[in-house]
Amino acid sequence: MGWDTGISKMPAIATVVAKASPATIERAKSALSAGRLVAFPTETVYGLGADATNDRTVAQLYAAKERPSFNPLIAHVADLAAARRLAQFDAEALTLAEAFWPGPLTLVLPKLRGCAVGQLATSGLDTIAVRVPNHPVAHDILAAFGKPVVAPSANRSGRVSPTAAKHVQADLAGRIDLIVDGGASPLGLESTILACLGRTALLRPGAIPRATIESFLGRDITIATRSTDAADGGGRPLAPGMLVAHYAPQATLRMNASTVAPGEALLAFGAALPPDAGNARVILNLSGRGELVEAAANLFSYLRELDGAGVDSVAVMPIPGEGLGEAINDRLRHAAAPRHRVLHMTRPQRAS
Ligand code: TXA
Ligand code: MG
């Protein structure tokens, strides 16, 4: 038995479902440390956890969920002190964190230089979504592991978010190592996402009503409307002002390149390089073995590295569209497209 990623059969993993207990927490910690995937309960929905600092594991998480695109993920940590090692909190972000954490609030903040969370987890963005869940099992796993854990909802792409261990089992058995059963998620609705990047804006309505946040802040908050191509219930992050939806390199990307112009950079895939690869100023190979999990893990850091090399154009070799290749091509296409997408802002409409 196995599951089909489109390009290869992944061998089925024996998925263990274990009731939450100190021994299970220890087991979750070991699995996360070993780069494995662990589903666990939070107060909102069950999350599919992976070591946020390990791009390869994060690539495997995308494969297990069959996500067709790389949306940035939320880094979950045990407490505010751990969150402050990842992100820059301005005064308002700090007030919000102190008031609503632990709890179903996610804050999108500037990523700190030297932040341990990998490029794939944040889709190459300079911002990071952080959350401190208020669920004893989630808390204990995060505290035991001691590193940030990315955790999208533990469902297969296109299915509804799971609020019980058996939902996770139905979607992901055979693909992940461990499901920690902590009973039903009490809220059943994902966290509310606020961007604190200057002016606080609502990116995703969720378990904390907007009115609660507005009355706490004593004013209305801006709402960033999202695109209609929302996938996986999360959709793409749309961004007020300085918040960019996608990582956009300075250099122009030339997709499906079979030749290299003098002075271009080459973003390669597989063992067979174009005959004129010698023209390239710099070559980075996403995966010499032509392996999509490895390519996904390298994608954003290589794009940044090529950008840092100061080239005007990057020739990108063809990458197969199956399995994780779909998400890789999706992100490359967005990076190749002219700058930012059009972002819509709406003023909050208040019923008087
Ligand atoms: O309640 C929750 O938040 C659950 C539980 C498991 O914690 N998690 C969850 O994760 O809903 P996910 O991956 O399904 O949704 C994450 C959302 C996506 O819509 C993503 O676009 C947005 O967060 N996001 C993450 N990083 C972002 C960033 N840097 N800028 C804007 N949006 C971001
Ligand atoms: Mg989701």
Coordinates of C-alpha atoms and ligand atoms in Angstrom, one line a residue:
M1 CA 0.0 0.0 0.0
G2 CA 1.1 3.5 -0.6
W3 CA -0.2 6.9 -1.7
D4 CA 0.3 8.6 -5.0
T5 CA 2.1 12.0 -5.1
G6 CA 1.6 12.1 -8.8
I7 CA 5.2 11.4 -9.5
S8 CA 5.9 8.5 -7.3
K9 CA 4.2 6.2 -4.8
M10 CA 5.1 7.2 -1.3
P11 CA 5.3 4.2 0.9
A12 CA 2.5 4.1 3.5
I13 CA 3.7 5.0 7.0
A14 CA 2.2 3.2 9.9
T15 CA 0.3 6.0 11.5
V16 CA 0.0 5.7 15.3
V17 CA -3.1 7.2 17.0
A18 CA -2.3 7.8 20.7
K19 CA -4.3 9.3 23.5
A20 CA -2.7 12.4 24.9
S21 CA -0.5 11.5 27.9
P22 CA 3.0 12.4 29.1
A23 CA 4.3 9.4 27.2
T24 CA 2.6 10.5 24.0
I25 CA 3.9 14.1 24.4
E26 CA 7.4 12.5 24.7
R27 CA 6.7 10.5 21.6
A28 CA 5.5 13.6 19.7
K29 CA 8.7 15.4 20.7
S30 CA 10.9 12.6 19.4
A31 CA 9.0 12.4 16.1
L32 CA 9.2 16.1 15.5
S33 CA 12.9 16.1 16.3
A34 CA 13.4 13.3 13.8
G35 CA 11.7 15.4 11.1
R36 CA 8.4 13.5 11.1
L37 CA 4.9 14.8 10.9
V38 CA 2.7 14.8 14.0
A39 CA -1.0 15.9 14.2
F40 CA -2.1 17.4 17.5
P41 CA -5.2 19.1 18.9
T42 CA -5.4 22.9 19.4
E43 CA -8.4 24.8 20.7
T44 CA -9.3 25.8 17.1
V45 CA -8.8 22.7 14.9
Y46 CA -6.3 19.9 14.7
G47 CA -3.0 20.9 13.3
L48 CA -0.5 18.9 11.2
G49 CA 2.8 19.7 12.9
A50 CA 6.3 19.8 11.5
D51 CA 9.6 21.3 12.7
A52 CA 9.4 24.8 11.3
T53 CA 13.2 25.1 11.1
N54 CA 13.5 22.1 8.8
D55 CA 12.6 23.0 5.1
R56 CA 12.7 19.3 4.1
T57 CA 10.2 18.3 6.7
V58 CA 8.0 21.2 5.7
A59 CA 8.2 20.1 2.1
Q60 CA 7.0 16.7 3.2
L61 CA 4.1 18.3 5.1
Y62 CA 3.0 19.9 1.8
A63 CA 3.2 16.6 0.1
A64 CA 1.2 14.8 2.8
K65 CA -1.6 17.5 2.6
E66 CA -1.4 17.6 -1.3
R67 CA -1.5 21.3 -1.2
P68 CA -1.3 22.7 -4.7
S69 CA 0.5 25.8 -3.7
F70 CA 2.8 27.0 -0.9
N71 CA 0.9 29.3 1.4
P72 CA 3.0 30.5 4.2
L73 CA 2.3 28.6 7.4
I74 CA 1.8 29.6 11.1
A75 CA 4.6 29.0 13.5
H76 CA 3.3 27.7 16.7
V77 CA 5.2 28.3 19.9
A78 CA 4.6 27.7 23.6
D79 CA 4.7 31.3 24.9
L80 CA 5.3 34.9 24.1
A81 CA 9.0 34.7 25.0
A82 CA 9.5 32.1 22.3
A83 CA 7.4 34.1 19.8
R84 CA 9.6 37.2 20.4
R85 CA 12.6 35.2 19.2
L86 CA 11.0 34.8 15.8
A87 CA 9.3 38.1 15.1
Q88 CA 9.4 41.8 15.7
F89 CA 6.6 43.0 17.9
D90 CA 5.6 46.7 17.8
A91 CA 3.8 48.1 20.8
E92 CA 0.3 47.2 19.6
A93 CA 1.3 43.7 18.6
L94 CA 2.7 43.2 22.1
T95 CA -0.6 44.5 23.7
L96 CA -2.6 42.1 21.5
A97 CA -0.3 39.1 22.3
E98 CA -0.5 39.9 26.0
A99 CA -4.2 40.1 25.9
F100 CA -5.1 37.2 23.7
W101 CA -2.3 34.6 24.1
P102 CA -2.5 31.8 24.7
G103 CA -5.5 31.7 22.4
P104 CA -6.9 31.6 18.9
L105 CA -5.1 34.7 17.6
T106 CA -2.4 34.6 14.9
L107 CA -0.2 37.7 14.4
V108 CA 1.6 38.4 11.1
L109 CA 4.8 40.3 12.0
P110 CA 8.1 41.2 10.5
K111 CA 10.4 38.1 10.6
L112 CA 13.4 38.7 12.7
R113 CA 16.9 38.5 11.2
G114 CA 18.2 35.1 12.3
C115 CA 14.7 33.8 12.9
A116 CA 15.1 30.0 13.1
V117 CA 12.0 29.3 10.9
G118 CA 12.9 28.2 7.4
Q119 CA 12.2 29.9 4.1
L120 CA 9.7 27.3 2.9
A121 CA 7.6 27.7 6.1
T122 CA 7.2 31.4 5.4
S123 CA 7.1 31.1 1.6
G124 CA 10.2 33.3 1.3
L125 CA 8.3 36.2 2.9
D126 CA 9.9 38.7 5.2
T127 CA 6.9 38.3 7.5
I128 CA 5.9 35.5 9.7
A129 CA 2.6 34.3 11.2
V130 CA 3.0 33.4 14.9
R131 CA 0.5 31.8 17.3
V132 CA 0.5 30.6 20.9
P133 CA -2.3 28.0 21.2
N134 CA -4.4 27.7 24.3
H135 CA -4.7 23.9 24.4
P136 CA -2.9 21.9 27.1
V137 CA -1.8 19.2 24.7
A138 CA -0.6 21.6 22.1
H139 CA 1.2 23.6 24.8
D140 CA 2.9 20.6 26.2
I141 CA 4.1 19.4 22.8
L142 CA 5.5 22.8 22.0
A143 CA 7.1 23.2 25.4
A144 CA 8.7 19.8 25.2
F145 CA 10.0 20.3 21.6
G146 CA 11.3 23.7 22.4
K147 CA 11.3 24.8 18.7
P148 CA 8.7 26.4 16.5
V149 CA 6.2 24.1 14.9
V150 CA 4.3 24.9 11.7
A151 CA 0.8 23.5 11.8
P152 CA -1.7 24.0 9.1
S153 CA -5.0 22.3 9.6
A154 CA -4.5 18.5 9.5
N155 CA -6.7 17.8 6.5
R156 CA -6.0 16.9 3.0
S157 CA -6.2 19.9 0.7
G158 CA -9.8 20.6 -0.3
R159 CA -11.3 18.9 2.7
V160 CA -12.7 20.6 5.8
S161 CA -10.5 21.3 8.8
P162 CA -10.5 18.4 11.3
T163 CA -11.8 18.9 14.9
A164 CA -11.2 15.3 16.1
A165 CA -8.5 12.7 15.8
K166 CA -10.7 10.5 13.7
H167 CA -11.1 13.2 11.1
V168 CA -7.3 13.5 10.8
Q169 CA -7.1 9.7 10.6
A170 CA -9.6 9.6 7.7
D171 CA -7.5 12.1 5.7
L172 CA -3.9 11.5 6.6
A173 CA -3.5 7.9 7.8
G174 CA -0.6 6.3 6.0
R175 CA 1.1 9.7 5.5
I176 CA 2.1 10.9 8.9
D177 CA 3.7 9.3 11.9
L178 CA 1.5 10.2 14.9
I179 CA -1.9 11.6 15.7
V180 CA -2.2 12.8 19.2
D181 CA -5.8 12.3 20.3
G182 CA -6.8 15.1 22.7
G183 CA -10.6 14.9 22.2
A184 CA -12.6 17.4 20.2
S185 CA -11.2 20.8 19.4
P186 CA -13.4 23.1 21.5
L187 CA -13.7 26.1 19.1
G188 CA -13.8 24.3 15.8
L189 CA -12.9 27.4 13.9
E190 CA -9.4 28.6 12.9
S191 CA -7.6 31.4 14.6
T192 CA -8.3 35.0 13.7
I193 CA -5.3 36.4 11.8
L194 CA -4.2 40.0 12.3
A195 CA -1.3 41.7 10.4
C196 CA 0.7 44.0 12.7
L197 CA 2.9 45.6 10.1
G198 CA 2.3 49.2 10.8
R199 CA -1.5 49.5 10.7
T200 CA -3.2 46.5 12.3
A201 CA -5.4 44.7 9.7
L202 CA -7.6 41.7 9.7
L203 CA -6.3 39.0 7.3
R204 CA -8.6 36.1 8.3
P205 CA -11.8 36.2 10.4
G206 CA -11.7 33.4 12.9
A207 CA -12.4 32.3 16.4
I208 CA -12.0 35.7 18.0
P209 CA -14.6 38.0 16.6
R210 CA -13.4 41.2 14.9
A211 CA -15.6 43.2 17.3
T212 CA -13.8 41.8 20.3
I213 CA -10.5 43.0 18.9
E214 CA -11.9 46.3 18.0
S215 CA -13.4 46.9 21.4
F216 CA -10.0 45.9 22.9
L217 CA -8.2 48.4 20.7
G218 CA -10.9 51.0 21.0
R219 CA -11.1 51.5 17.2
D220 CA -12.1 49.8 13.9
I221 CA -9.5 47.7 12.2
T222 CA -8.8 47.5 8.5
I223 CA -9.9 44.4 6.6
A224 CA -7.8 43.0 3.9
T225 CA -10.2 41.2 1.5
R226 CA -8.9 37.9 0.1
S227 CA -8.9 36.6 -3.4
T228 CA -11.6 34.2 -4.5
D229 CA -9.1 31.5 -5.4
A230 CA -9.0 30.5 -1.8
A231 CA -7.7 26.9 -1.5
D232 CA -7.7 24.8 1.6
G233 CA -10.0 27.2 3.4
G234 CA -7.1 29.5 4.0
G235 CA -6.7 31.2 0.7
R236 CA -3.8 33.3 -0.3
P237 CA -2.7 36.0 2.1
L238 CA -3.8 39.3 0.7
A239 CA -2.0 42.2 1.9
P240 CA -2.6 45.7 3.0
G241 CA 0.1 48.1 1.7
M242 CA 3.4 46.7 2.6
L243 CA 2.3 43.2 3.1
V244 CA 3.2 41.3 -0.1
A245 CA 1.2 38.2 -1.1
H246 CA 4.2 36.4 -2.6
Y247 CA 7.9 36.5 -2.4
A248 CA 8.9 38.5 -5.5
P249 CA 12.6 38.5 -6.5
Q250 CA 14.2 41.5 -8.1
A251 CA 15.5 39.5 -11.0
T252 CA 13.2 38.4 -13.8
L253 CA 12.5 34.7 -13.9
R254 CA 12.4 33.0 -17.3
M255 CA 10.4 29.8 -16.9
N256 CA 10.9 26.5 -18.8
A257 CA 14.3 27.7 -20.0
S258 CA 16.3 25.3 -22.2
T259 CA 19.1 27.7 -22.9
V260 CA 21.1 30.2 -20.8
A261 CA 22.0 33.7 -21.9
P262 CA 25.4 35.1 -20.9
G263 CA 25.3 36.6 -17.5
E264 CA 22.0 35.0 -16.5
A265 CA 21.7 32.8 -13.4
L266 CA 20.5 29.2 -13.9
L267 CA 18.1 27.7 -11.5
A268 CA 18.5 24.0 -12.5
F269 CA 16.5 20.9 -11.8
G270 CA 17.8 17.4 -12.4
A271 CA 21.1 16.1 -13.7
A272 CA 21.0 17.2 -17.4
L273 CA 21.8 20.9 -17.6
P274 CA 21.3 22.9 -20.8
P275 CA 24.2 22.6 -23.2
D276 CA 25.1 26.3 -22.8
A277 CA 24.9 26.2 -19.0
G278 CA 28.5 27.5 -19.0
N279 CA 27.0 30.9 -19.9
A280 CA 25.5 31.2 -16.4
R281 CA 27.1 33.6 -13.9
V282 CA 25.8 31.3 -11.2
I283 CA 24.1 27.9 -11.1
L284 CA 22.0 26.5 -8.3
N285 CA 20.4 23.1 -8.7
L286 CA 17.1 22.6 -6.8
S287 CA 17.7 18.9 -6.9
G288 CA 20.4 17.2 -8.9
R289 CA 18.6 14.0 -8.4
G290 CA 15.4 15.4 -9.8
E291 CA 13.6 15.0 -6.5
L292 CA 10.6 17.2 -5.9
V293 CA 10.7 17.2 -2.1
E294 CA 14.3 18.3 -2.2
A295 CA 13.5 21.0 -4.8
A296 CA 10.7 22.3 -2.7
A297 CA 12.9 22.5 0.4
N298 CA 15.5 24.5 -1.5
L299 CA 13.1 26.7 -3.6
F300 CA 12.8 29.9 -1.6
S301 CA 16.3 30.0 -0.2
Y302 CA 17.8 29.5 -3.7
L303 CA 15.6 32.3 -5.1
R304 CA 16.9 34.6 -2.5
E305 CA 20.5 33.5 -3.0
L306 CA 20.2 34.2 -6.8
D307 CA 18.6 37.5 -6.1
G308 CA 21.6 38.3 -3.8
A309 CA 23.9 37.5 -6.6
G310 CA 22.7 40.6 -8.4
V311 CA 21.7 39.0 -11.7
D312 CA 18.9 40.6 -13.9
S313 CA 17.5 37.4 -15.1
V314 CA 17.2 33.8 -13.9
A315 CA 16.7 31.0 -16.3
V316 CA 14.5 28.4 -14.6
M317 CA 14.7 24.8 -16.1
P318 CA 11.4 23.0 -16.6
I319 CA 10.1 21.3 -13.4
P320 CA 7.6 18.5 -13.7
G321 CA 4.1 19.5 -12.7
E322 CA 3.1 16.4 -10.7
G323 CA 3.1 16.1 -6.9
L324 CA 4.9 18.9 -5.2
G325 CA 5.9 20.1 -8.6
E326 CA 2.5 21.8 -8.9
A327 CA 3.2 24.0 -5.9
I328 CA 6.7 24.7 -7.0
N329 CA 5.6 25.8 -10.4
D330 CA 2.8 27.8 -8.9
R331 CA 5.2 29.8 -6.7
L332 CA 7.7 30.2 -9.6
R333 CA 4.9 31.6 -11.8
H334 CA 4.0 34.1 -9.2
A335 CA 7.6 35.1 -8.7
A336 CA 8.0 35.4 -12.5
A337 CA 4.8 37.6 -12.8
P338 CA 5.2 41.4 -12.7
R339 CA 5.5 42.5 -9.1
H340 CA 2.6 42.6 -6.8
R341 CA -0.9 41.5 -7.3
V342 CA -3.6 44.1 -7.0
L343 CA -4.6 44.3 -3.4
H344 CA -8.0 45.4 -2.3
M345 CA -8.6 47.3 0.8
T346 CA -12.0 47.8 2.3
R347 CA -13.0 50.1 5.1
P348 CA -14.8 48.3 7.8
Q349 CA -18.6 48.7 7.4
R350 CA -20.1 49.1 10.8
A351 CA -23.7 48.6 11.4
S352 CA -24.7 51.6 13.4
Ligands
TXA1 O1 -6.3 27.9 14.0 C1 -5.4 27.9 13.3 O2 -4.8 28.9 12.9 C2 -4.9 26.5 12.7 C3 -4.4 25.7 13.9 C4 -4.0 24.3 13.5 O3 -3.5 26.4 14.6 N1 -4.0 26.6 11.7 C5 -4.3 27.1 10.4 O4 -3.2 27.1 9.6 O5 -5.4 27.5 10.1 P1 -3.4 27.3 8.0 O6 -2.0 26.9 7.4 O7 -4.5 26.4 7.5 O8 -3.7 28.8 7.7 C6 -2.6 29.7 7.8 C7 -3.1 31.0 7.2 C8 -3.1 31.0 5.7 O9 -4.3 31.6 5.2 C9 -1.9 31.8 5.3 O10 -2.0 32.4 4.1 C10 -1.8 32.8 6.5 O11 -2.1 32.0 7.6 N2 -0.4 33.3 6.6 C11 0.6 32.6 7.1 N3 1.8 33.4 7.1 C12 1.4 34.6 6.6 C13 2.1 35.8 6.3 N4 3.4 35.9 6.5 N5 1.4 36.8 5.8 C14 0.1 36.7 5.5 N6 -0.6 35.5 5.8 C15 0.0 34.5 6.3
MG2 MG -6.5 25.1 6.6

